[in-house]
Amino acid sequence: MNGGAARRLSNDPPGIYSNQPVFASGGRAVIHQSNRQGATNLWMQPLDGGRLVQLTTGPGPDESPSVARDGRIAFANARFRCMLLVHELATGKTRELLEHSFYIWAPTFSPDGRDVAFSRAEMDGSWHIWIAPLSGGTAQRLTSGSVPEIYPRFTADGASVIYHTWSPGAGRIWRVPRTGGPAVALTPLRDEDDQYGDISPDGRLLAFARTEKGKTRVYVAPVEGGESRRTIDSDSTLPRWSPDGRWIAFSQSRGFNGGVFVAQADGTNIRRVSETGSWPVWWPDGKQLGFLTTAPAGAQQISTVLPEGGAAKPIRGIQFSGSNNPFDVSPNGRLLATSNSVDLSSQIWMLDPQR
């Protein structure tokens, strides 16, 4: 192979994902999974740009296709439910706040400790921001945009929730009232992403990850408008303000191998506090940082470390399925909120397309 210019095969609207491509027998089409009709099913896209063909139907998800030489297609049908969980650190007890048939992701506590906001995916590919009372009860949807909306964080006064959009276009950070209503953009429309925002404890500054020319770094901007200032010059993302507003914790990447760092709010005095892990979270007293890493068996675990660095300590008793479940700590430091999934069924199927 000599390489050459890439050619786009699919052109779906925001909120539609198409992935896991494999060549069909004969090499004239690509078989892949997509949620074009709501559920995740298998589709075939001819390389000549011809009509898309839906190969499977039903609730799915039909995933991970593999094609034999004779054209038969093996694929997995794995069903699960996702839960929003609250863990008591002192007792190790876990309480299920709610469940959903698709993904729940990145929960966060309100400053008054009464509610939990989170991102929720639907079968049609949409993602929106929801909020639920910590005491239990009906969840309320806060956003309803045309592109996926994820990663909520409360403003310091608890009156609003910020989040960012996630789509083939540029991501942008928004603010919506805690009770729902029109959203207001906090970052300008750009060609690349502004994501993973966090509001300073005094409510004045927004720290966020900005991508420029393919490089992602932490920026800070006034919440009410004004010039953005790059705070960290090296690769950096997922900024989180310390409770006193003097420090920003961040990671090199969203993967678990880059480590956790802290820097003063102006970007000086950077130090590495963990060799591995990502997704840092400050404890409310500012005396320790939690972060995500992987256990020896490969599943996610939550560990803590001192802001000055030192040996990390895993939090025992929380079992995760997979490794993409960001978490948050309650304002009183007693609870963790996270999501997790439970497999309901997992089967391998064979499809013999008609010739």
Coordinates of C-alpha atoms in Angstrom, one line a residue:
M1 CA 0.0 0.0 0.0
N2 CA 1.3 3.4 -1.0
G3 CA -1.2 5.5 1.0
G4 CA -3.1 8.4 -0.5
A5 CA -5.9 10.8 0.3
A6 CA -8.6 9.5 2.7
R7 CA -12.2 9.3 1.4
R8 CA -15.2 9.7 3.6
L9 CA -17.8 6.9 3.3
S10 CA -20.5 8.0 5.8
N11 CA -22.0 11.4 6.3
D12 CA -24.5 11.1 9.2
P13 CA -25.9 14.0 11.2
P14 CA -24.7 14.8 14.7
G15 CA -25.6 12.2 17.3
I16 CA -25.3 9.3 14.9
Y17 CA -22.3 7.1 15.4
S18 CA -20.9 4.6 12.9
N19 CA -17.9 2.5 13.9
Q20 CA -16.3 -0.9 14.0
P21 CA -15.9 -1.1 10.1
V22 CA -14.8 -4.3 8.4
F23 CA -14.7 -5.1 4.7
A24 CA -17.4 -7.3 3.3
S25 CA -16.4 -10.4 1.3
G26 CA -15.1 -9.3 -2.0
G27 CA -14.0 -5.9 -0.7
R28 CA -16.7 -3.8 -2.4
A29 CA -18.5 -2.7 0.8
V30 CA -17.8 -1.9 4.4
I31 CA -19.9 -3.5 7.1
H32 CA -20.2 -1.5 10.4
Q33 CA -22.4 -0.9 13.4
S34 CA -24.5 2.3 13.6
N35 CA -27.5 3.8 15.4
R36 CA -29.1 5.4 12.3
Q37 CA -32.5 4.0 13.0
G38 CA -32.3 4.4 16.8
A39 CA -31.0 1.0 18.0
T40 CA -27.4 -0.1 17.2
N41 CA -27.6 -2.5 14.2
L42 CA -25.3 -3.7 11.4
W43 CA -25.2 -1.8 8.1
M44 CA -23.4 -2.2 4.8
Q45 CA -22.0 0.8 2.9
P46 CA -21.0 0.1 -0.7
L47 CA -17.6 1.6 -1.6
D48 CA -19.1 3.1 -4.8
G49 CA -21.4 5.3 -2.7
G50 CA -24.4 3.2 -3.4
R51 CA -27.4 2.9 -1.1
L52 CA -26.9 1.9 2.5
V53 CA -28.2 -1.5 3.4
Q54 CA -29.4 -2.3 7.0
L55 CA -28.4 -5.9 7.8
T56 CA -29.9 -6.4 11.2
T57 CA -33.0 -5.0 13.0
G58 CA -34.4 -5.1 16.5
P59 CA -33.3 -3.4 19.7
G60 CA -29.7 -4.5 19.5
P61 CA -27.1 -3.6 20.2
D62 CA -25.5 -5.6 17.4
E63 CA -21.8 -5.0 17.5
S64 CA -18.3 -6.0 16.5
P65 CA -18.9 -7.6 13.1
S66 CA -16.4 -10.1 11.6
V67 CA -16.7 -11.4 8.0
A68 CA -15.8 -14.9 6.8
R69 CA -14.4 -15.5 3.3
D70 CA -17.7 -16.9 2.2
G71 CA -19.5 -13.7 3.2
R72 CA -21.1 -14.9 6.5
I73 CA -21.0 -12.3 9.3
A74 CA -20.5 -13.1 13.0
F75 CA -21.4 -10.4 15.5
A76 CA -22.1 -9.9 19.2
N77 CA -25.5 -9.0 20.7
A78 CA -24.8 -7.7 24.2
R79 CA -27.5 -6.1 26.3
F80 CA -26.8 -4.2 29.5
R81 CA -28.3 -1.6 31.9
C82 CA -26.5 1.4 33.3
M83 CA -26.9 2.6 36.9
L84 CA -26.2 5.9 38.7
L85 CA -24.7 4.8 42.0
V86 CA -23.9 6.6 45.3
H87 CA -21.2 5.0 47.6
E88 CA -20.8 5.7 51.3
L89 CA -17.1 6.0 51.9
A90 CA -17.3 5.3 55.7
T91 CA -19.4 2.2 55.4
G92 CA -18.7 0.9 51.9
K93 CA -22.4 0.7 51.2
T94 CA -23.7 1.4 47.7
R95 CA -27.1 2.7 46.7
E96 CA -28.6 2.7 43.3
L97 CA -30.1 6.1 42.6
L98 CA -31.6 5.2 39.2
E99 CA -31.0 3.0 36.2
H100 CA -31.2 3.4 32.4
S101 CA -31.2 1.1 29.4
F102 CA -28.3 3.0 27.8
Y103 CA -25.3 5.0 29.1
I104 CA -25.2 7.2 32.2
W105 CA -21.9 9.1 32.4
A106 CA -20.0 11.7 34.5
P107 CA -22.2 12.5 37.5
T108 CA -21.6 15.5 39.7
F109 CA -23.0 16.7 43.0
S110 CA -24.7 20.1 43.4
P111 CA -22.9 22.4 45.9
D112 CA -25.8 22.0 48.4
G113 CA -25.5 18.2 48.2
R114 CA -29.2 17.8 47.2
D115 CA -28.9 16.8 43.6
V116 CA -26.8 14.9 41.1
A117 CA -26.4 16.0 37.5
F118 CA -25.3 13.6 34.8
S119 CA -25.1 12.9 31.1
R120 CA -27.5 10.3 29.6
A121 CA -27.5 8.6 26.2
E122 CA -30.6 7.5 24.4
M123 CA -31.0 4.8 21.8
D124 CA -31.4 7.3 19.0
G125 CA -27.8 8.5 19.6
S126 CA -28.7 11.7 21.5
W127 CA -27.0 12.7 24.8
H128 CA -28.5 15.2 27.2
I129 CA -27.9 16.6 30.7
W130 CA -30.2 15.3 33.5
I131 CA -30.6 16.1 37.2
A132 CA -31.9 13.8 39.9
P133 CA -32.5 14.4 43.7
L134 CA -30.0 12.6 45.9
S135 CA -32.9 11.4 48.1
G136 CA -34.4 9.6 45.2
G137 CA -37.2 10.4 42.8
T138 CA -37.8 11.4 39.2
A139 CA -35.0 12.7 37.1
Q140 CA -35.5 15.9 35.1
R141 CA -33.9 16.6 31.7
L142 CA -32.2 20.0 31.6
T143 CA -31.0 20.2 27.9
S144 CA -32.5 19.2 24.5
G145 CA -30.0 20.4 21.9
S146 CA -29.6 18.8 18.5
V147 CA -26.0 17.7 19.2
P148 CA -24.8 15.5 22.1
E149 CA -24.5 17.3 25.5
I150 CA -22.2 15.8 28.1
Y151 CA -20.0 16.3 31.2
P152 CA -22.0 18.5 33.6
R153 CA -20.5 20.6 36.4
F154 CA -22.4 22.9 38.7
T155 CA -21.6 26.6 39.0
A156 CA -20.3 27.7 42.4
D157 CA -23.7 29.1 43.5
G158 CA -25.5 25.9 42.4
A159 CA -27.9 27.9 40.2
S160 CA -26.7 26.6 36.9
V161 CA -25.0 23.6 35.2
I162 CA -22.3 23.9 32.6
Y163 CA -21.6 21.2 30.0
H164 CA -20.1 20.9 26.6
T165 CA -21.3 19.6 23.2
W166 CA -19.7 16.5 21.6
S167 CA -20.2 16.0 17.9
P168 CA -18.2 15.8 14.6
G169 CA -18.2 19.6 14.8
A170 CA -16.3 21.7 17.3
G171 CA -17.2 21.3 21.0
R172 CA -18.4 24.3 22.9
I173 CA -19.1 25.0 26.6
W174 CA -22.6 26.0 27.6
R175 CA -24.5 27.0 30.8
V176 CA -28.1 26.0 31.6
P177 CA -30.3 26.9 34.6
R178 CA -30.5 24.2 37.3
T179 CA -34.2 24.1 36.8
G180 CA -33.9 23.9 33.0
G181 CA -34.4 26.5 30.3
P182 CA -32.5 28.2 27.5
A183 CA -28.7 27.5 27.4
V184 CA -26.1 30.2 27.0
A185 CA -22.7 29.7 25.4
L186 CA -19.7 30.3 27.6
T187 CA -17.0 29.8 24.9
P188 CA -17.1 31.1 21.3
L189 CA -17.8 29.1 18.2
R190 CA -14.4 27.8 16.9
D191 CA -13.1 25.3 14.4
E192 CA -11.8 23.1 17.2
D193 CA -13.0 22.0 20.6
D194 CA -13.6 23.7 24.0
Q195 CA -14.5 21.0 26.5
Y196 CA -14.4 19.7 30.1
G197 CA -15.1 22.9 31.8
D198 CA -15.0 23.6 35.6
I199 CA -16.0 26.8 37.4
S200 CA -13.8 28.3 40.1
P201 CA -15.0 28.4 43.7
D202 CA -15.7 32.1 43.5
G203 CA -17.7 31.7 40.4
R204 CA -15.6 34.1 38.3
L205 CA -13.4 31.9 36.2
L206 CA -13.9 28.9 33.8
A207 CA -11.1 26.5 33.4
F208 CA -11.4 24.2 30.3
A209 CA -9.5 22.1 27.7
R210 CA -9.0 23.9 24.4
T211 CA -7.8 22.1 21.3
E212 CA -5.7 24.1 18.8
K213 CA -4.0 22.5 15.7
G214 CA -4.7 19.1 17.3
K215 CA -3.0 20.0 20.6
T216 CA -5.2 20.1 23.8
R217 CA -4.2 22.4 26.7
V218 CA -5.8 24.0 29.7
Y219 CA -7.2 27.5 29.4
V220 CA -8.9 29.9 31.8
A221 CA -11.5 32.6 30.9
P222 CA -13.9 34.9 32.8
V223 CA -17.3 33.2 33.1
E224 CA -19.1 36.4 32.1
G225 CA -17.0 37.0 29.0
G226 CA -13.5 38.1 28.2
E227 CA -10.2 36.9 26.7
S228 CA -9.2 33.3 27.3
R229 CA -5.7 32.7 28.6
R230 CA -3.7 29.5 28.2
T231 CA -2.6 28.3 31.6
I232 CA -0.7 25.1 30.8
D233 CA 1.6 25.0 27.8
S234 CA 2.1 21.2 27.7
D235 CA -0.5 18.6 26.8
S236 CA -3.3 19.0 29.4
T237 CA -7.0 18.4 29.9
L238 CA -9.7 17.7 32.5
P239 CA -9.0 20.7 34.7
R240 CA -10.5 20.8 38.2
W241 CA -10.2 23.8 40.6
S242 CA -9.1 23.2 44.2
P243 CA -11.7 24.1 46.8
D244 CA -9.7 27.2 47.7
G245 CA -9.2 28.3 44.1
R246 CA -5.4 28.4 44.3
W247 CA -4.7 25.3 42.3
I248 CA -5.8 23.5 39.2
A249 CA -5.5 19.7 38.9
F250 CA -5.3 18.2 35.4
S251 CA -4.2 15.2 33.4
Q252 CA -2.1 14.9 30.2
S253 CA -4.9 13.0 28.5
R254 CA -8.2 11.3 29.2
G255 CA -6.4 7.9 29.1
F256 CA -5.1 6.3 32.3
N257 CA -1.4 6.4 31.5
G258 CA -0.6 10.1 31.6
G259 CA -0.7 10.8 35.3
V260 CA -2.2 13.5 37.4
F261 CA -0.7 17.0 37.9
V262 CA -1.4 20.1 39.9
A263 CA -0.5 23.7 39.1
Q264 CA -1.1 27.1 40.7
A265 CA -4.0 28.9 39.2
D266 CA -1.7 31.0 37.0
G267 CA 0.0 27.9 35.6
T268 CA 3.2 28.1 37.6
N269 CA 4.7 25.5 40.0
I270 CA 3.5 22.5 38.1
R271 CA 4.1 19.2 39.8
R272 CA 3.2 15.6 39.0
V273 CA 1.3 13.9 41.9
S274 CA 0.6 10.5 40.3
E275 CA 2.5 8.6 37.6
T276 CA -0.6 7.0 36.2
G277 CA -4.3 7.7 36.1
S278 CA -6.5 10.6 34.9
W279 CA -9.8 12.4 35.6
P280 CA -8.7 14.2 38.9
V281 CA -11.3 15.2 41.5
W282 CA -10.5 17.2 44.6
W283 CA -11.8 16.2 48.0
P284 CA -13.8 19.1 49.5
D285 CA -11.2 19.8 52.2
G286 CA -8.5 20.1 49.6
K287 CA -6.3 17.6 51.4
Q288 CA -6.4 14.8 48.8
L289 CA -7.1 14.2 45.1
G290 CA -9.1 11.2 43.7
F291 CA -8.5 10.0 40.2
L292 CA -9.3 7.0 37.9
T293 CA -6.8 4.3 37.1
T294 CA -7.0 0.6 36.4
A295 CA -6.7 -2.3 38.7
P296 CA -4.3 -5.3 37.9
A297 CA -7.3 -7.2 36.4
G298 CA -7.9 -4.3 33.9
A299 CA -11.1 -2.8 35.3
Q300 CA -11.3 0.8 36.6
Q301 CA -10.6 1.7 40.2
I302 CA -10.6 5.0 42.1
S303 CA -7.4 5.9 44.0
T304 CA -6.5 8.9 46.1
V305 CA -3.2 10.8 46.5
L306 CA -2.0 13.8 48.4
P307 CA -1.7 17.1 46.4
E308 CA 2.0 17.1 47.3
G309 CA 2.3 13.6 45.8
G310 CA 3.3 10.3 47.3
A311 CA 1.9 6.8 47.2
A312 CA -1.6 6.5 45.8
K313 CA -4.2 4.5 47.8
P314 CA -7.0 2.6 46.0
I315 CA -10.5 2.9 47.4
R316 CA -11.6 -0.6 48.2
G317 CA -15.1 -2.1 47.7
I318 CA -16.2 -0.4 44.5
Q319 CA -16.3 -2.9 41.6
F320 CA -16.5 -1.4 38.1
S321 CA -17.4 -3.0 34.7
G322 CA -15.1 -1.4 32.2
S323 CA -13.0 1.7 32.6
N324 CA -14.9 4.8 31.5
N325 CA -16.9 5.9 34.6
P326 CA -15.9 9.4 35.8
F327 CA -16.9 10.1 39.4
D328 CA -17.5 13.0 41.8
V329 CA -17.2 13.6 45.6
S330 CA -20.1 15.1 47.6
P331 CA -19.6 18.5 49.3
N332 CA -19.3 16.9 52.7
G333 CA -16.7 14.4 51.5
R334 CA -18.8 11.4 52.6
L335 CA -20.2 10.1 49.2
L336 CA -19.0 9.2 45.8
A337 CA -21.3 9.3 42.7
T338 CA -20.4 7.3 39.7
S339 CA -22.0 5.2 37.0
N340 CA -21.6 1.5 36.2
S341 CA -23.1 -1.1 34.0
V342 CA -24.4 -4.6 34.4
D343 CA -24.5 -7.1 31.5
L344 CA -27.9 -8.6 31.0
S345 CA -27.1 -11.0 28.2
S346 CA -24.3 -11.6 25.7
Q347 CA -24.6 -13.8 22.7
I348 CA -22.8 -14.4 19.4
W349 CA -25.0 -14.5 16.2
M350 CA -24.3 -15.5 12.6
L351 CA -25.8 -13.7 9.6
D352 CA -25.8 -15.2 6.1
P353 CA -26.6 -12.3 3.7
Q354 CA -28.7 -13.1 0.7
R355 CA -26.7 -13.1 -2.6

